[in-house]
XYZ file of C-alpha atoms in Angstrom:
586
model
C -18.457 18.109 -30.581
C -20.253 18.293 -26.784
C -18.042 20.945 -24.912
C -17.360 18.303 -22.473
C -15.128 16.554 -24.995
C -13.458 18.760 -26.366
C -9.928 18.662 -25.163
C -9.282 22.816 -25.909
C -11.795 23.737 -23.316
C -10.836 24.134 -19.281
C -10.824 20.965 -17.307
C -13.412 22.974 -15.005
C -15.892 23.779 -17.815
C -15.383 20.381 -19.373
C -16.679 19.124 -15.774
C -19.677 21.776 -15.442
C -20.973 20.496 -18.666
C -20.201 16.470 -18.205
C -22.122 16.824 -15.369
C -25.250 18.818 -16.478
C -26.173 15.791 -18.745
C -25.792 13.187 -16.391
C -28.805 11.444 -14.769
C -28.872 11.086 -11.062
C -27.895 7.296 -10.898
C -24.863 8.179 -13.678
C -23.506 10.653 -10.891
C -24.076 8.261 -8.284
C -22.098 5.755 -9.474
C -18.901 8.076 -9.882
C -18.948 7.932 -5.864
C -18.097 4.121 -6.042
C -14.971 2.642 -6.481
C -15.011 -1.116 -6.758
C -12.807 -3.971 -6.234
C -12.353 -6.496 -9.486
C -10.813 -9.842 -10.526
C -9.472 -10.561 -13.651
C -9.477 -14.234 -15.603
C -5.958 -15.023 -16.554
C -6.921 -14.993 -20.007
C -8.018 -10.941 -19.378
C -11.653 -11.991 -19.308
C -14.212 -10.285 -17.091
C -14.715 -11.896 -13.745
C -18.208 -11.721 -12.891
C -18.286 -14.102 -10.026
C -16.498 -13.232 -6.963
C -13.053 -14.519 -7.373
C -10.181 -15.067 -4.767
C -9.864 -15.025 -0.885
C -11.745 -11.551 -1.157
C -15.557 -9.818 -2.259
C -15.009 -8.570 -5.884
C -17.568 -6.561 -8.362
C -18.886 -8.235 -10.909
C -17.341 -6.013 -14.277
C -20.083 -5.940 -16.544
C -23.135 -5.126 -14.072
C -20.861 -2.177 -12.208
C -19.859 -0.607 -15.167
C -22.583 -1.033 -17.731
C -25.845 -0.918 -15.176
C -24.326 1.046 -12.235
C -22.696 3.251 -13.907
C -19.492 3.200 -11.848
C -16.145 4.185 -13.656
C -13.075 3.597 -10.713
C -12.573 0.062 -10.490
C -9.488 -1.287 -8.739
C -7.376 -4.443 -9.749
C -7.377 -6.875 -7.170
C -5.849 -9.564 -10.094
C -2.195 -10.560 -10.827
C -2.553 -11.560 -14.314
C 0.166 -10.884 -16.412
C 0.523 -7.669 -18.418
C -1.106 -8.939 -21.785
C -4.007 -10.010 -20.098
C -4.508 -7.246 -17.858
C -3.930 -4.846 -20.878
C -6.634 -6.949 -22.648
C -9.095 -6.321 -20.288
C -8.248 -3.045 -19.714
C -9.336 -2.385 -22.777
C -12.696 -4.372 -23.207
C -14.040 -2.454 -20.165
C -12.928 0.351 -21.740
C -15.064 -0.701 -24.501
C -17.732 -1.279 -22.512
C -18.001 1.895 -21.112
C -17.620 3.784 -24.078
C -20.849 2.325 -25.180
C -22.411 4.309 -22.314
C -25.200 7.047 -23.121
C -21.932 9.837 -22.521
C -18.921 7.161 -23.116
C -17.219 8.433 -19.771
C -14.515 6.134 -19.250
C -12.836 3.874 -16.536
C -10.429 5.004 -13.980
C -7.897 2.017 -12.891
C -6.705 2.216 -9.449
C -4.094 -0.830 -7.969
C -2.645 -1.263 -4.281
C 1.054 -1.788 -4.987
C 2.500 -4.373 -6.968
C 6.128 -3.612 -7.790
C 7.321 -5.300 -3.748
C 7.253 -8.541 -1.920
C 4.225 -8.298 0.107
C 2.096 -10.540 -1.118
C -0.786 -9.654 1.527
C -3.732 -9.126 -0.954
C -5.847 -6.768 1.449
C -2.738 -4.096 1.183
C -0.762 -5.117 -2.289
C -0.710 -7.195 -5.654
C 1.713 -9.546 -6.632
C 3.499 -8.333 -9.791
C 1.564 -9.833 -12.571
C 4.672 -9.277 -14.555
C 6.059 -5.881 -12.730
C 9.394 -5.515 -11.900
C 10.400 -6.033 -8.437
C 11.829 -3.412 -6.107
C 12.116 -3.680 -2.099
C 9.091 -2.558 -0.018
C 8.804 1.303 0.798
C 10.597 0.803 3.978
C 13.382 -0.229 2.024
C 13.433 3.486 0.359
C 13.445 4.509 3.942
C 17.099 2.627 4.592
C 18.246 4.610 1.542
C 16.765 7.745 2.698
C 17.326 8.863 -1.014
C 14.541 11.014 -2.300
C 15.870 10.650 -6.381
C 15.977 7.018 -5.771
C 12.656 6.603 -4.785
C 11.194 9.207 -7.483
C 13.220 7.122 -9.987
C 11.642 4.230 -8.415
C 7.751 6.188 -8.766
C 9.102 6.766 -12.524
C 9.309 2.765 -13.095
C 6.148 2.196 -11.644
C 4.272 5.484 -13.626
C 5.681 3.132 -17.091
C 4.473 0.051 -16.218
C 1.445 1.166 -14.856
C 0.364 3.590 -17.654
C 1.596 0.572 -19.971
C -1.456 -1.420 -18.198
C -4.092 0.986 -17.899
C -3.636 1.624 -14.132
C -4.258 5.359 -14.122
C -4.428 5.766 -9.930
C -2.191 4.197 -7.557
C -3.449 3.967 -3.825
C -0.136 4.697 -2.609
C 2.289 6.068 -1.308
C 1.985 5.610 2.293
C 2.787 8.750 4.100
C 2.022 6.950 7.700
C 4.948 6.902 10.143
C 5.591 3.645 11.864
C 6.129 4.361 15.650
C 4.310 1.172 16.534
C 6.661 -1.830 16.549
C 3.883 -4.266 16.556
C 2.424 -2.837 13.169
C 1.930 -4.700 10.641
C 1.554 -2.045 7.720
C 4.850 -0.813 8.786
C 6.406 -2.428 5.327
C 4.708 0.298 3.498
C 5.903 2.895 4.841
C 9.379 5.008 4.657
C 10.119 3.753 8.230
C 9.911 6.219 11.748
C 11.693 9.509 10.855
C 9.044 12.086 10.363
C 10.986 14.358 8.416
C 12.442 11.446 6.138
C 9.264 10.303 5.748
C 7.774 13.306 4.770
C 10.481 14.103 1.702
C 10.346 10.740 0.175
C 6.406 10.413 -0.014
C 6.503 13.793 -1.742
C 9.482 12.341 -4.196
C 6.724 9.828 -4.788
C 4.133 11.354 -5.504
C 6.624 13.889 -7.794
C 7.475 10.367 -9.623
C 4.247 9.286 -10.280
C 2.397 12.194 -11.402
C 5.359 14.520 -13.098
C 4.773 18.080 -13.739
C 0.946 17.575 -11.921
C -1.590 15.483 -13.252
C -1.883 14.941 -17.295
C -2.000 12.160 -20.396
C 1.719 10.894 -18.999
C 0.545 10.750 -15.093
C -0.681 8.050 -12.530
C -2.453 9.975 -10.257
C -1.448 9.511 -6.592
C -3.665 9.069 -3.591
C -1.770 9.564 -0.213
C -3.212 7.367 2.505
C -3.740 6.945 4.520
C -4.804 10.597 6.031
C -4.173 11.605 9.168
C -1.414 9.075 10.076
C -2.900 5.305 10.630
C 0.591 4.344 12.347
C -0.965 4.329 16.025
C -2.556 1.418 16.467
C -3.416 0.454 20.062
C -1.075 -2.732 20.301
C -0.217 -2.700 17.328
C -3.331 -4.264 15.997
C -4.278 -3.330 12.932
C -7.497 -1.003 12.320
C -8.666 -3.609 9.593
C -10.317 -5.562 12.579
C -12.414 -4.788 15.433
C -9.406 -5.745 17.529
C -7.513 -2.411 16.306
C -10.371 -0.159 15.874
C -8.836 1.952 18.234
C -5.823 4.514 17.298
C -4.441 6.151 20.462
C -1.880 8.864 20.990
C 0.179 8.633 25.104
C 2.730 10.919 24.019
C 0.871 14.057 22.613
C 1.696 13.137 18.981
C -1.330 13.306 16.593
C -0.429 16.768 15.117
C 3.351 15.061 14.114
C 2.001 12.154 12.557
C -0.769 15.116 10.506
C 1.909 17.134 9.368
C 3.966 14.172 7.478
C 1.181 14.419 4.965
C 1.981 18.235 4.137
C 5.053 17.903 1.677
C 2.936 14.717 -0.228
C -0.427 17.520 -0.563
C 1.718 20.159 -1.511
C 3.559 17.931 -4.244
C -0.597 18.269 -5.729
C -1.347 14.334 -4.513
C -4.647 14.336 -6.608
C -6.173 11.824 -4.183
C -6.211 11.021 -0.266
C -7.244 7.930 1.230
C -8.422 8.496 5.036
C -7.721 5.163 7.293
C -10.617 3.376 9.274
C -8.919 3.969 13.196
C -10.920 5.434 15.564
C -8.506 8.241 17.429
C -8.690 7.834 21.006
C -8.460 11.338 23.326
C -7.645 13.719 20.785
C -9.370 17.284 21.309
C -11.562 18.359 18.313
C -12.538 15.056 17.582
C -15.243 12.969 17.711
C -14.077 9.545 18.133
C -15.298 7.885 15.180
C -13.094 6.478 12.168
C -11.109 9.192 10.618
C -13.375 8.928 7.415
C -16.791 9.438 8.955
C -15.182 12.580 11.331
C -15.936 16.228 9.669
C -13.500 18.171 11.256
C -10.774 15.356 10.314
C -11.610 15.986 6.392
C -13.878 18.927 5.713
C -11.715 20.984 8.675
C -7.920 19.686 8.862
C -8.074 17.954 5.065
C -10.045 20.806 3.381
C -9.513 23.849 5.324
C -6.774 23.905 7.013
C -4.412 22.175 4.163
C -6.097 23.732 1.553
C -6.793 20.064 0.111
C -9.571 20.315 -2.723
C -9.094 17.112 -4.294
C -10.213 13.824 -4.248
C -11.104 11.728 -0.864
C -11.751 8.087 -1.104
C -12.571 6.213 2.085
C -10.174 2.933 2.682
C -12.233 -0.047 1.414
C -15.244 -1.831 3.540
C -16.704 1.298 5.417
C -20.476 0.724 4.617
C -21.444 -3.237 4.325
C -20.219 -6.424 5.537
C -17.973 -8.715 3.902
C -19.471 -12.337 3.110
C -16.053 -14.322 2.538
C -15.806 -17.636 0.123
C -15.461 -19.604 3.445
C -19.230 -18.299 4.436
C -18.160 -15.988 7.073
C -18.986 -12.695 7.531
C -16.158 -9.233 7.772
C -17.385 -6.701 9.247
C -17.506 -3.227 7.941
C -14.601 -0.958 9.318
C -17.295 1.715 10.224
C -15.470 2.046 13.795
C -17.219 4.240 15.615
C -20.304 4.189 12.934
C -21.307 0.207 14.021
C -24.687 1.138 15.157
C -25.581 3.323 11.403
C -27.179 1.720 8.955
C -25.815 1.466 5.352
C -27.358 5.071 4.273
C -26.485 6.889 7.767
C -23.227 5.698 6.874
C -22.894 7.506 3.479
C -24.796 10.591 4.700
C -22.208 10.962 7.739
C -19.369 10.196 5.302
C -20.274 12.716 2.603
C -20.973 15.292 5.386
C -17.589 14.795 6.471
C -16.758 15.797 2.920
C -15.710 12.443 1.348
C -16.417 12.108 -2.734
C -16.040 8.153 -2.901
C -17.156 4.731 -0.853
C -14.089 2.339 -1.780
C -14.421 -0.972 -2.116
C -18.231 -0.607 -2.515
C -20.828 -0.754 -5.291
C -24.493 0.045 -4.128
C -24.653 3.468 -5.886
C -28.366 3.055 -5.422
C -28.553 4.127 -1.373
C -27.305 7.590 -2.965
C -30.076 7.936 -5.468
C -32.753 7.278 -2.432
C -31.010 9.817 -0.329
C -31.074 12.561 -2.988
C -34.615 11.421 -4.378
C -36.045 11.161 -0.403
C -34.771 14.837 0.220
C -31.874 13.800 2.733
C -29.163 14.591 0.396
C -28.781 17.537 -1.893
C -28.018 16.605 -5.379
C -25.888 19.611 -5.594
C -23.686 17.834 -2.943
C -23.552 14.894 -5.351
C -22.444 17.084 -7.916
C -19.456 18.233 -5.699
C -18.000 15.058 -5.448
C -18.673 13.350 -8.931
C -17.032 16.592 -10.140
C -13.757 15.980 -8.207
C -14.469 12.062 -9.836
C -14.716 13.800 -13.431
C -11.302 16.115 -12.596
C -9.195 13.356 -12.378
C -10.403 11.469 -15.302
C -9.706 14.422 -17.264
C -6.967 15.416 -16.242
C -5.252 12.033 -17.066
C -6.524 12.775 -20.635
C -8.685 8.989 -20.769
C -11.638 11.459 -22.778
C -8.856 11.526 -25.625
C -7.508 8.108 -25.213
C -8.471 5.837 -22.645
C -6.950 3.006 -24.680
C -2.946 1.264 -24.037
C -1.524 -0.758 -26.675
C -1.233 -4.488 -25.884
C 2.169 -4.831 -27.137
C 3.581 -2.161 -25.545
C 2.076 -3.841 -22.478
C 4.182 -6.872 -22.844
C 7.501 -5.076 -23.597
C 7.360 -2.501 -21.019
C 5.900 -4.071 -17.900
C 9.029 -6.186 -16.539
C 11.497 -4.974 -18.580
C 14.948 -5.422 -18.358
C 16.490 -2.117 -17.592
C 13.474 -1.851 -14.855
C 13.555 -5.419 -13.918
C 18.069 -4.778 -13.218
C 16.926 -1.157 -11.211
C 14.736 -2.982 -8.904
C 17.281 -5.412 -8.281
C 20.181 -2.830 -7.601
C 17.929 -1.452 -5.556
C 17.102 -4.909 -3.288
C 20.966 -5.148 -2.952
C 21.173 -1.635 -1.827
C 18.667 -1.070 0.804
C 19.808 -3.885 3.352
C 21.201 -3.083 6.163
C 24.513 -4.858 7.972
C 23.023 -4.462 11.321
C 25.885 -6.324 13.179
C 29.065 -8.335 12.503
C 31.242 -8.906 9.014
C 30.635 -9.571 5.504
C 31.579 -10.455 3.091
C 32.082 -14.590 3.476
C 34.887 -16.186 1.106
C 33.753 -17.426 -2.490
C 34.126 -21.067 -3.253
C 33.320 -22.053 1.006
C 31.114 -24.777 1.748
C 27.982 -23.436 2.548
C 24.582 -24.737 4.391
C 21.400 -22.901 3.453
C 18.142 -22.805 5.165
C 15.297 -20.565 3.205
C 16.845 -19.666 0.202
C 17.370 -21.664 -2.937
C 20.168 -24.287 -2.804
C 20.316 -24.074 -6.675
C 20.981 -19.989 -6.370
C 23.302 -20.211 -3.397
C 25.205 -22.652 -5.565
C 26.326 -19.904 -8.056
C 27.852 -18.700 -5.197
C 29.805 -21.165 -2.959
C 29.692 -25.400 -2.999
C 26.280 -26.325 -1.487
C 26.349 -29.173 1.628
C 23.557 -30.921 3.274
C 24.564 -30.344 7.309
C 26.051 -27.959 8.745
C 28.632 -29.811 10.612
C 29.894 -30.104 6.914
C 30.330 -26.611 6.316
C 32.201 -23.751 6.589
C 29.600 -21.387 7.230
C 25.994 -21.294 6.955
C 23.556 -18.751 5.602
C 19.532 -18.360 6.855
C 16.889 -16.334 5.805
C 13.936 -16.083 8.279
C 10.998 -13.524 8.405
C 10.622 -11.228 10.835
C 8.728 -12.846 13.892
C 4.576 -12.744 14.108
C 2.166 -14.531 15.837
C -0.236 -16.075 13.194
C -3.559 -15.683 12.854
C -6.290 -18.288 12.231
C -9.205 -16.823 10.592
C -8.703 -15.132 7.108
C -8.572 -12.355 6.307
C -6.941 -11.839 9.667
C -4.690 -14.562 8.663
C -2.689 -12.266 5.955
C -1.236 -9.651 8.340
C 1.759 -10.199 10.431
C 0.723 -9.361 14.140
C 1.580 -9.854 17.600
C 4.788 -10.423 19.003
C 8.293 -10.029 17.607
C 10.226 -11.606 19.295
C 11.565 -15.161 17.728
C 9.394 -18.363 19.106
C 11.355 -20.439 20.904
C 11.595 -23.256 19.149
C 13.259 -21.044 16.017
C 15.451 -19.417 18.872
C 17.056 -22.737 19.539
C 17.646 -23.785 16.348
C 19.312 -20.634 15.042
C 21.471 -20.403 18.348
C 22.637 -24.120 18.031
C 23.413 -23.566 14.208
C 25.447 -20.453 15.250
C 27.118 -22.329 18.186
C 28.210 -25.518 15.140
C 29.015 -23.681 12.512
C 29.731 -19.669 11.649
C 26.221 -18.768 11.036
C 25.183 -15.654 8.911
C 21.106 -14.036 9.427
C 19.045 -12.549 6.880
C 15.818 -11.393 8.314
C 13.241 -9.425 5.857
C 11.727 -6.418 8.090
C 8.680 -6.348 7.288
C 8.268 -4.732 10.575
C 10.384 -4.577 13.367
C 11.932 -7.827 15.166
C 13.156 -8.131 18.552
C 16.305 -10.617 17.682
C 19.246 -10.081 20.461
C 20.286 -13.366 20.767
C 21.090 -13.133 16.990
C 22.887 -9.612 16.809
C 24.919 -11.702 20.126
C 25.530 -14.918 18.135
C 25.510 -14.742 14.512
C 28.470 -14.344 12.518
C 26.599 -11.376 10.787
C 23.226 -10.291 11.196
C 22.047 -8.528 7.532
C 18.246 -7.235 7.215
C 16.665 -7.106 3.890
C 13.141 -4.937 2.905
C 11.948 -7.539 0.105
C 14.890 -9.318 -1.946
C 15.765 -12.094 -4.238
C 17.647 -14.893 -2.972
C 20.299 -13.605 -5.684
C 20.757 -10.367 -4.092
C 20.984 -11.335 -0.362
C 24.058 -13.631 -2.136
C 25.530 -10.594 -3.932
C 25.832 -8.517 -0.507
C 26.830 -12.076 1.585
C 29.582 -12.741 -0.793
C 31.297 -9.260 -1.645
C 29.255 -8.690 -4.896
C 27.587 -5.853 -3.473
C 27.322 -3.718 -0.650
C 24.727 -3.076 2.048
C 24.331 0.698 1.832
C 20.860 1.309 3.638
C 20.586 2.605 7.154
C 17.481 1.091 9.525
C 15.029 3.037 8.501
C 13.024 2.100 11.610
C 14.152 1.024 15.519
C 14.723 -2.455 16.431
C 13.578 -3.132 20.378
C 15.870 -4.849 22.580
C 12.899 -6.461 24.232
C 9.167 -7.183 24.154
C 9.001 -5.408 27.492
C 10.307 -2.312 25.628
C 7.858 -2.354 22.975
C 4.796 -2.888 25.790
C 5.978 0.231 27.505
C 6.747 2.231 24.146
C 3.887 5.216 23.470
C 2.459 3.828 20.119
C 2.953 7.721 18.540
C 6.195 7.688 19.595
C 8.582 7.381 16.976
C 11.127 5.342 18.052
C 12.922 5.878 21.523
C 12.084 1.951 22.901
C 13.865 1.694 25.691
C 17.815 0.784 25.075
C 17.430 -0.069 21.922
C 18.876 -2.942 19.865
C 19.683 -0.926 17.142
C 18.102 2.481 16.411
C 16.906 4.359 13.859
C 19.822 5.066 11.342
C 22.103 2.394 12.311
C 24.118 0.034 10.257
C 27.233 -1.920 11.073
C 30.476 -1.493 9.863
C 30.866 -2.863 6.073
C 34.375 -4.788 4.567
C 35.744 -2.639 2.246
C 36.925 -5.858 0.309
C 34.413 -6.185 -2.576
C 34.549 -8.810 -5.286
C-alpha cells in the first residue's frame, strides 16, 4: 500500500507523500473548484446547463484534473447520489485515484436565488439563517447544522459554503437572509454553533466541512448594492466599524471552520489596505486571516474572480476582480495566491497555473502549499477510505420525516408578532391573498371578497425594486419601502375588512402604514403556507425576536452608516422586538 493511502499514517505525511507523486497539472487542478449541473436522471451535464456557466464533468475531472466541484443542480436525492457516485468513479480511474470533494451553497431554506442557494432537491426545509437569528438559540441552530451534516453526507456533499458569519447593518442588502441578522455578538455564537453542527468533534469520516464566508464581513455594501455587480463593488465603513464586522468571524475560526470564503467588495478608506477586493488584498488574508487569527486552513475565493461570464442569453458577466479590472487572467491568480489564497472558485483553467510555474513566475513549492491544504480536507473527511454513499440511504434520509417535522417546528417558531393580536377565531370566514386557498381551508371557510369575510389574511414579500438584466435580476435590491400601488391595496383591504400581514424578511422592509393598520402584522424568515396558518390561528406560537431593525423610513435608511448595526433613526421596530402574543392557544 502507497503511504499516502494508508489510513494509519498522519494526515500530514499522507499529504507530503500524495503530493510528491503528483505531476504539475495534477496539483494545479486541486486549486480549482468548479461549478456543475446535474441531469435529473443523475447523468453528467456536459453542456452548460441553467441560467448560469457550469463545468463540463467529465473534461474537469478526468483531463483537468480538478477534484472540488460544487452542485449548482436540484435533482432529487437518488439522482444526485447517482452521480455522486459515477464521478466518483471517474476519478478513481485517475493515475493516483484522488477523489472528489462536493461543495453546495445552501439548500435546506426558501431562497431560491441560484447565485447564493439551491432549492432542496428533496432536503428538508427549515427557515433562512436569519430566522435562527429571531431564535437567537445556539442548540437550535447546531441541531439544525446536524440535519443538514445527514442529508448532506447522505448525498455526497462533503463541504458546505456556509455559514454566513456577515452581519447585516445595511438595510438595503440583499444577502441579509443568510445571515443571523445585526447583533454582532449573536451573530458570532450561532455561526460557531454551526459550524460545531456541521463538522462535530473537528473534521473526520462523519463531517461536512464548513467554509465561513464570507471573510472579513461583506455586510457593507455602499447602498446596499450588492458586491456581485460593478454597481456594489465598493464596501465602505462611515462609522469606524471594519474591525467589528472582522471579529464576528473569530468564534466560527476558533470552532476549526476548515474553510473560509473571502467576499469580492472592495473596502473603501480602511488603513492597511489596499483597496482591492478582499481576495486579491495580502494583508486581508496572508496578515489578518493567517497571522493574526492563526487561520491555516483552506481559502477559496467567492466564485467569478478571474474570467468573464458568457450567459445563455449571449451576454457577458463580468469578473468580480474589483479593484483587479485592469489584470489579466494570470496577474489575477499570481496576485491572488500572493495574497495567500489555495483555490479560484467557480473557475476551471488550471492551465494559467502550469504556465506560471513552468515560465518561472510562480514557485511550484507555492503550489504545493495550497494543493496540500486541498489534500487536508479530503483526508480528513476520510473520501481515501470511502468516497462512496449508498443510494438507498440517499432516498430515506434526505427529506425525512423526523427532519422534514424539525424544519417545520422550526418555520412556526422563528416568526415574529411584530405588532397587534393573534390568534384569529377557527371556523371565520376568511379571504386570502398569496397563500393557498386549499391550505387556508384546513383552517377557516374560504370566501372570494373580502367584503364577505370576517377577516382576511396576506402574505407579501418584503419590498425590492426589480431588476431587468439576469443575473442581476435574482437579488432583491433597492428600496424597501412598499410601491404604491401595493400600499393602496393593503390599506383599503385593512380599512374593509380586519386584515392580518405576513411579510417574509428576506431583508428588512420599511412597512409603517401596515404596523398602523393591520389587524396584526406577523414576519416570517422562509415558511410554508401551513405554518404561517398554525401561528395565525392559535396552533402555534410566534416565539422569535427581530433578529434585525426594521426602518421607519427610507430617509432613515439613506442617512444610516452602512457598518452600523442597526440604530436607523426612530426605528419601526428594533432589533429584538416582538409584540405581545395571546396566551390562548388551540
Amino acid at each position: 500500500m502507497d503511504p499516502y493511502q494508508d489510513p494509519g499514517q498522519p494526515v500530514a505525511a499522507r499529504v507530503r507523500d500524495l503530493l510528491g507523486r503528483m505531476t504539475l497539472p495534477e496539483k494545479a487542478g486541486l486549486l480549482f473548484h468548479a461549478p456543475v449541473a446535474v441531469r435529473p436522471d443523475g447523468g453528467f451535464a456536459e453542456e452548460p446547463a441553467g441560467p448560469l456557466p457550469t463545468a463540463p464533468t467529465t473534461e474537469v475531472v478526468r483531463d483537468k484534473h480538478l477534484r472540488c466541484l460544487s452542485l449548482m443542480a436540484p435533482v432529487p436525492a437518488g439522482p444526485l447520489a447517482r452521480w455522486h457516485n459515477e464521478v466518483q468513479r471517474l476519478a478513481a480511474g485517475s493515475r493516483l485515484g484522488i477523489p472528489v470533494l462536493v461543495s453546495s451553497d445552501p439548500r435546506h431554506s426558501a431562497n431560491e436565488n441560484p447565485l447564493t442557494s439551491v432549492p432542496s432537491g428533496g432536503c428538508s426545509r427549515w427557515p433562512e439563517p436569519l430566522g435562527f437569528g429571531a431564535l437567537a438559540d445556539e442548540d437550535a441552530v447546531r441541531a439544525f447544522a446536524e440535519v443538514v451534516r445527514a442529508e448532506y453526507r447522505a448525498v455526497g456533499i462533503r463541504l458546505a459554503l456556509h455559514p454566513m458569519a456577515d452581519l447585516a447593518s445595511e438595510p438595503r442588502w440583499c444577502r441579509t437572509s443568510g445571515t443571523f441578522g445585526a447583533d454582532p455578538a449573536l451573530v458570532a455564537r450561532l455561526a460557531a454553533a454551526y459550524v460545531e453542527g456541521l463538522q462535530g468533534n473537528g473534521s473526520g469520516a462523519d463531517s461536512v466541512a464548513a467554509m465561513v464566508k464570507h471573510w472579513p464581513g461583506a455586510g457593507p455594501q455602499a447602498g446596499g448594492e450588492d458586491a456581485h455587480f460593478a454597481s456594489g463593488k465598493d464596501q465602505v465603513y462611515p462609522d469606524g466599524r471594519y474591525e467589528e464586522h472582522r471579529a464576528v468571524f473569530r468564534p466560527a475560526l476558533r470552532a476549526g471552520a476548515a474553510a473560509v470564503m473571502p467576499y469580492y467588495g472592495r473596502p473603501v478608506g480602511v488603513p492597511g489596505l489596499a483597496g482591492v477586493g478582499f481576495a486579491f488584498d495580502r494583508e486581508v488574508i496572508a496578515g489578518q486571516l493567517r497571522r493574526d487569527e492563526g487561520f491555516d486552513g483552506l481559502v477559496c475565493t467567492d466564485f467569478g474572480l478571474l474570467t468573464d461570464a458568457r450567459l445563455p442569453d449571449g451576454s457577458v458577466w463580468p469578473a468580480r476582480a474589483w479593484g483587479a479590472e485592469h489584470l489579466d487572467v494570470a496577474e489575477r491568480v499570481l496576485r491572488l495566491l500572493d495574497a495567500g489564497v489555495d483555490q479560484f472558485g467557480g473557475e476551471w483553467c488550471p492551465d494559467v497555473v502550469v504556465r506560471l510555474v513552468e515560465t518561472g513566475r510562480v514557485a511550484e513549492a507555492r503550489i504545493d502549499e495550497s494543493a496540500g491544504r486541498v489534500l487536508d480536507v479530503v483526508f480528513r473527511l476520510g473520501l481515501f477510505e470511502n468516497p462512496y454513499v449508498d443510494e438507498n440511504h440517499a432516498v430515506t434520509t434526505a427529506g425525512r420525516a423526523d427532519f422534514a417535522a424539525a424544519g417545520a417546528d422550526a418555520q412556526r417558531r422563528s416568526m415574529v408578532l411584530l405588532a397587534g393580536t393573534l390568534p384569529l377565531e377557527p371556523g371565520i370566514r376568511l379571504y386570502v391573498e398569496g397563500i393557498d386557498p386549499e391550505v387556508a381551508g384546513r383552517y377557516a371557510s374560504i370566501v372570494d371578497s373580502a367584503d364577505q369575510a370576517d377577516a382576511a389574511l396576506v402574505r407579501i414579500a418584503a419590498p425590492y425594486e426589480p431588476r431587468s438584466r439576469l443575473p442581476e435580476a435574482f437579488f432583491h435590491q433597492g428600496r424597501l419601502d412598499l410601491p404604491d400601488e401595493l400600499r393602496e391595496h393593503l390599506l383599503a383591504l385593512a380599512a374593509t375588512v380586519p386584515t392580518v400581514v405576513d411579510v417574509f424578511l428576506d431583508r428588512a422592509a420599511v412597512v409603517p402604514e401596515l404596523a398602523a393598520h393591520a389587524t396584526a402584522l406577523l414576519a416570517d424568515f422562509g415558511a410554508a403556507d401551513d405554518a404561517v396558518l398554525d401561528v395565525v390561528f392559535g396552533h402555534a406560537t410566534a416565539e422569535g425576536r427581530l433578529p434585525i431593525e426594521l426602518p421607519s423610513s427610507m430617509a432613515a435608511v439613506e442617512a444610516h452608516p452602512e457598518d452600523r448595526p442597526g440604530g436607523t433613526a426612530d426605528p419601526l421596530f428594533p432589533i429584538g422586538h416582538t409584540a405581545r402574543v395571546s396566551e390562548r392557544q388551540a
